[in-house]
Amino acid sequence: MTSIIGIKCEKGLEGVVVVSDFSGTQTRLINDGIDTAHYERRRTASKKLYVDPKREVVIGTSGQTNLHGYSNFLSKILKDSSLIRKAIRRTVKTHHLKELKKLNMQIARSNQDSNPPLIRILIATRYNNDSRLFQSDENGYLLEVPYVLLGSGAGLMYEYMSRNHKVIPSETSITEGIDLGFRCLHEAFRDPFTGGRDLVVVTKTRIDELGKEIRGAINYARRIAIQEAINRYK
């Protein structure tokens, strides 16, 4: 499962903040006996945010991402980010990533579920020194937006935002966007399959991937706290 939030920030240094969880869900069928079985789900570390080699595009994905077709789709658009550049150059009514529509049609055809978890994506770009944020629908149409909420934790994050913060890019700085993003993600941790933390910040001049640093600091602090508890009883 997935929880991703993207926030456009225009107060002070302009940019886009993208925060996500860092966990995936594996489901397998366990045979208990001749006539009985059950499904087992477990959470694993899983990257959700991807940066192209030219460091111009960030892509966040949710949906049925454990398929071979998804890997091919992601590899193709990261290797050739001009596909995204072309899609967002089109007029507002026709921002369209055809490759995503094709992938979701394949998922729908191959899935017996009447409502399969189709792929939705977040795209943050810095083409021509201009940071922008887009979200897709299942048909590959892209809409430029002030913020994006994706994945199984999106409802929980939206509830938190609606109670506590209205996103207005012109009134939101990058530092405020990072703080809000992680507060929303913390709320999404109520979803049992959301966990871990990742952060990417897009400005006009660069893309910074900060999740590894944050996860390392959290793990270090956790180890220190546990050791202090142990030392208390030595």
Tab-separated table of C-alpha atoms in Angstrom:
chain	number	residue	atom	x	y	z
A	1	MET	CA	0.000	0.000	0.000
A	2	THR	CA	1.060	3.586	-0.518
A	3	SER	CA	0.734	7.077	0.932
A	4	ILE	CA	2.175	9.963	-1.111
A	5	ILE	CA	1.669	13.710	-0.777
A	6	GLY	CA	3.000	16.403	-3.099
A	7	ILE	CA	2.764	20.109	-2.235
A	8	LYS	CA	3.486	23.111	-4.461
A	9	CYS	CA	5.348	25.830	-2.535
A	10	GLU	CA	5.670	29.395	-3.851
A	11	LYS	CA	6.454	31.484	-0.751
A	12	GLY	CA	10.144	32.378	-0.798
A	13	LEU	CA	12.188	29.750	-2.625
A	14	GLU	CA	9.766	28.093	-5.047
A	15	GLY	CA	9.570	24.341	-5.346
A	16	VAL	CA	7.626	21.129	-4.865
A	17	VAL	CA	7.804	18.936	-1.764
A	18	VAL	CA	7.039	15.223	-2.188
A	19	VAL	CA	6.711	13.011	0.895
A	20	SER	CA	5.890	9.305	0.858
A	21	ASP	CA	5.955	6.189	2.961
A	22	PHE	CA	8.637	3.601	2.276
A	23	SER	CA	6.791	0.309	2.523
A	24	GLY	CA	5.218	-2.255	0.242
A	25	THR	CA	2.697	-5.017	0.847
A	26	GLN	CA	3.279	-8.632	-0.147
A	27	THR	CA	0.316	-11.002	-0.220
A	28	ARG	CA	0.633	-14.778	-0.467
A	29	LEU	CA	-1.697	-17.751	-0.089
A	30	ILE	CA	-0.819	-20.079	2.802
A	31	ASN	CA	-2.156	-23.654	2.721
A	32	ASP	CA	-3.188	-24.722	6.238
A	33	GLY	CA	-4.316	-28.178	5.236
A	34	ILE	CA	-6.175	-30.116	2.582
A	35	ASP	CA	-9.287	-27.952	2.695
A	36	THR	CA	-8.121	-24.739	4.354
A	37	ALA	CA	-5.939	-21.813	3.413
A	38	HIS	CA	-5.516	-18.166	4.259
A	39	TYR	CA	-3.911	-15.079	2.790
A	40	GLU	CA	-0.929	-13.596	4.584
A	41	ARG	CA	0.102	-9.976	4.127
A	42	ARG	CA	3.373	-8.524	5.286
A	43	ARG	CA	5.006	-5.134	4.953
A	44	THR	CA	8.399	-4.692	3.296
A	45	ALA	CA	10.642	-1.739	2.456
A	46	SER	CA	9.594	-0.335	-0.912
A	47	LYS	CA	10.634	2.777	-2.806
A	48	LYS	CA	7.775	4.948	-4.120
A	49	LEU	CA	9.574	8.057	-5.410
A	50	TYR	CA	11.840	7.953	-8.464
A	51	VAL	CA	14.109	10.565	-10.073
A	52	ASP	CA	15.140	10.450	-13.736
A	53	PRO	CA	18.882	10.351	-14.644
A	54	LYS	CA	18.799	13.975	-15.851
A	55	ARG	CA	17.346	14.973	-12.468
A	56	GLU	CA	14.497	16.936	-14.010
A	57	VAL	CA	11.538	14.760	-12.997
A	58	VAL	CA	10.226	13.054	-9.855
A	59	ILE	CA	7.610	10.323	-10.210
A	60	GLY	CA	5.525	8.913	-7.368
A	61	THR	CA	3.338	5.889	-8.047
A	62	SER	CA	0.428	4.084	-6.413
A	63	GLY	CA	-1.680	1.134	-7.460
A	64	GLN	CA	-0.815	-2.364	-8.662
A	65	THR	CA	2.942	-1.868	-8.958
A	66	ASN	CA	4.012	-5.520	-8.653
A	67	LEU	CA	3.472	-6.303	-12.337
A	68	HIS	CA	6.089	-6.739	-15.052
A	69	GLY	CA	4.315	-4.153	-17.203
A	70	TYR	CA	4.663	-1.566	-14.441
A	71	SER	CA	8.438	-2.077	-14.271
A	72	ASN	CA	8.691	-1.595	-18.031
A	73	PHE	CA	6.536	1.545	-17.881
A	74	LEU	CA	8.572	3.092	-15.071
A	75	SER	CA	11.889	2.237	-16.704
A	76	LYS	CA	10.752	3.701	-20.024
A	77	ILE	CA	9.576	7.072	-18.728
A	78	LEU	CA	12.558	7.484	-16.392
A	79	LYS	CA	15.018	6.628	-19.150
A	80	ASP	CA	13.287	8.959	-21.612
A	81	SER	CA	11.776	11.777	-19.558
A	82	SER	CA	11.046	13.644	-22.798
A	83	LEU	CA	7.812	11.596	-22.815
A	84	ILE	CA	6.705	13.574	-19.766
A	85	ARG	CA	8.002	16.848	-21.187
A	86	LYS	CA	5.930	16.269	-24.336
A	87	ALA	CA	2.847	15.336	-22.307
A	88	ILE	CA	2.878	18.521	-20.221
A	89	ARG	CA	3.703	20.730	-23.221
A	90	ARG	CA	0.331	19.942	-24.743
A	91	THR	CA	-2.609	22.221	-24.106
A	92	VAL	CA	-4.265	22.093	-20.689
A	93	LYS	CA	-7.136	19.969	-21.994
A	94	THR	CA	-4.837	17.355	-23.517
A	95	HIS	CA	-1.996	16.822	-21.014
A	96	HIS	CA	-1.801	13.110	-21.682
A	97	LEU	CA	0.704	10.329	-20.924
A	98	LYS	CA	-0.312	7.611	-23.371
A	99	GLU	CA	2.032	5.051	-21.821
A	100	LEU	CA	0.099	5.176	-18.535
A	101	LYS	CA	-3.245	4.630	-20.256
A	102	LYS	CA	-1.814	1.612	-22.081
A	103	LEU	CA	-0.460	0.133	-18.834
A	104	ASN	CA	-3.781	0.497	-17.011
A	105	MET	CA	-5.658	-1.078	-19.907
A	106	GLN	CA	-3.336	-4.090	-19.593
A	107	ILE	CA	-3.954	-4.266	-15.835
A	108	ALA	CA	-7.729	-4.067	-16.306
A	109	ARG	CA	-7.725	-6.814	-18.951
A	110	SER	CA	-5.529	-9.207	-16.960
A	111	ASN	CA	-7.199	-8.715	-13.563
A	112	GLN	CA	-10.284	-10.679	-12.555
A	113	ASP	CA	-11.118	-8.118	-9.883
A	114	SER	CA	-14.004	-5.894	-10.976
A	115	ASN	CA	-12.174	-2.891	-9.523
A	116	PRO	CA	-8.404	-3.503	-9.888
A	117	PRO	CA	-5.973	-1.020	-8.281
A	118	LEU	CA	-4.963	0.885	-11.408
A	119	ILE	CA	-1.787	2.955	-11.490
A	120	ARG	CA	-1.964	6.643	-10.616
A	121	ILE	CA	1.091	8.852	-10.618
A	122	LEU	CA	2.385	12.114	-9.246
A	123	ILE	CA	4.829	14.060	-11.406
A	124	ALA	CA	6.996	16.941	-10.199
A	125	THR	CA	9.227	18.656	-12.760
A	126	ARG	CA	11.786	21.440	-13.004
A	127	TYR	CA	11.925	21.878	-16.777
A	128	ASN	CA	13.137	25.312	-17.909
A	129	ASN	CA	13.874	26.307	-14.287
A	130	ASP	CA	10.173	26.123	-13.405
A	131	SER	CA	8.960	23.704	-10.701
A	132	ARG	CA	5.514	22.219	-11.408
A	133	LEU	CA	3.282	19.514	-9.917
A	134	PHE	CA	0.890	17.188	-11.762
A	135	GLN	CA	-1.358	14.264	-10.929
A	136	SER	CA	-2.757	11.655	-13.305
A	137	ASP	CA	-5.985	9.765	-13.627
A	138	GLU	CA	-6.115	6.133	-14.770
A	139	ASN	CA	-6.371	7.199	-18.430
A	140	GLY	CA	-3.070	9.063	-18.337
A	141	TYR	CA	-4.536	12.570	-18.326
A	142	LEU	CA	-2.380	14.990	-16.338
A	143	LEU	CA	-3.686	17.919	-14.345
A	144	GLU	CA	-1.479	20.624	-12.821
A	145	VAL	CA	-2.463	20.967	-9.162
A	146	PRO	CA	-1.437	22.749	-5.922
A	147	TYR	CA	-1.201	19.438	-4.071
A	148	VAL	CA	-1.587	15.688	-4.666
A	149	LEU	CA	-2.665	12.864	-2.349
A	150	LEU	CA	-2.200	9.281	-3.563
A	151	GLY	CA	-2.541	5.764	-2.234
A	152	SER	CA	-4.244	3.861	0.538
A	153	GLY	CA	-3.487	6.593	3.082
A	154	ALA	CA	-4.830	9.438	0.918
A	155	GLY	CA	-8.163	9.581	2.730
A	156	LEU	CA	-6.498	9.868	6.134
A	157	MET	CA	-4.147	12.578	4.869
A	158	TYR	CA	-7.035	14.501	3.320
A	159	GLU	CA	-8.983	14.376	6.583
A	160	TYR	CA	-5.986	15.829	8.418
A	161	MET	CA	-5.464	18.588	5.843
A	162	SER	CA	-9.137	19.532	5.794
A	163	ARG	CA	-9.094	19.940	9.576
A	164	ASN	CA	-5.753	21.689	9.958
A	165	HIS	CA	-4.344	23.285	6.825
A	166	LYS	CA	-5.565	24.607	3.489
A	167	VAL	CA	-2.822	24.399	0.867
A	168	ILE	CA	-2.347	27.723	-0.904
A	169	PRO	CA	0.978	27.594	-2.792
A	170	SER	CA	1.564	31.369	-2.631
A	171	GLU	CA	1.272	31.164	1.172
A	172	THR	CA	3.304	27.968	1.631
A	173	SER	CA	7.109	27.817	1.855
A	174	ILE	CA	9.218	24.712	1.263
A	175	THR	CA	9.924	24.418	4.988
A	176	GLU	CA	6.191	24.601	5.733
A	177	GLY	CA	5.509	22.089	2.962
A	178	ILE	CA	7.972	19.591	4.437
A	179	ASP	CA	6.437	19.988	7.897
A	180	LEU	CA	2.882	19.580	6.576
A	181	GLY	CA	3.859	16.626	4.406
A	182	PHE	CA	5.274	14.662	7.314
A	183	ARG	CA	2.378	15.572	9.604
A	184	CYS	CA	-0.007	14.201	6.958
A	185	LEU	CA	2.129	11.083	6.527
A	186	HIS	CA	2.120	10.530	10.287
A	187	GLU	CA	-1.684	10.592	10.120
A	188	ALA	CA	-1.578	8.043	7.288
A	189	PHE	CA	0.347	5.624	9.514
A	190	ARG	CA	-3.076	4.693	10.903
A	191	ASP	CA	-3.316	2.731	7.636
A	192	PRO	CA	-1.785	-0.658	8.636
A	193	PHE	CA	0.169	-0.964	5.389
A	194	THR	CA	1.812	2.482	5.476
A	195	GLY	CA	5.258	2.807	7.034
A	196	GLY	CA	8.726	4.337	6.623
A	197	ARG	CA	9.496	7.808	5.282
A	198	ASP	CA	10.844	9.307	2.067
A	199	LEU	CA	11.319	12.921	0.960
A	200	VAL	CA	12.221	14.584	-2.341
A	201	VAL	CA	12.365	18.356	-2.819
A	202	VAL	CA	12.254	19.881	-6.311
A	203	THR	CA	13.405	23.472	-6.871
A	204	LYS	CA	14.088	25.370	-10.072
A	205	THR	CA	17.752	24.370	-10.053
A	206	ARG	CA	17.937	20.885	-8.511
A	207	ILE	CA	16.271	17.826	-7.030
A	208	ASP	CA	17.274	16.731	-3.519
A	209	GLU	CA	16.577	13.168	-2.321
A	210	LEU	CA	16.555	13.288	1.482
A	211	GLY	CA	14.726	10.138	2.536
A	212	LYS	CA	17.795	7.979	3.171
A	213	GLU	CA	19.229	10.622	5.501
A	214	ILE	CA	15.936	10.894	7.404
A	215	ARG	CA	15.505	7.125	7.756
A	216	GLY	CA	19.089	6.805	8.988
A	217	ALA	CA	18.582	9.511	11.611
A	218	ILE	CA	15.328	7.906	12.809
A	219	ASN	CA	16.930	4.455	13.060
A	220	TYR	CA	19.904	5.895	14.952
A	221	ALA	CA	17.643	7.730	17.405
A	222	ARG	CA	15.628	4.535	17.918
A	223	ARG	CA	18.775	2.519	18.687
A	224	ILE	CA	19.973	5.155	21.165
A	225	ALA	CA	16.599	5.211	22.943
A	226	ILE	CA	16.538	1.411	23.220
A	227	GLN	CA	20.103	1.321	24.533
A	228	GLU	CA	19.270	3.971	27.134
A	229	ALA	CA	16.333	1.836	28.283
A	230	ILE	CA	18.641	-1.188	28.552
A	231	ASN	CA	21.261	0.799	30.469
A	232	ARG	CA	18.637	1.869	33.002
A	233	TYR	CA	18.398	-1.720	34.252
A	234	LYS	CA	22.054	-2.716	34.202
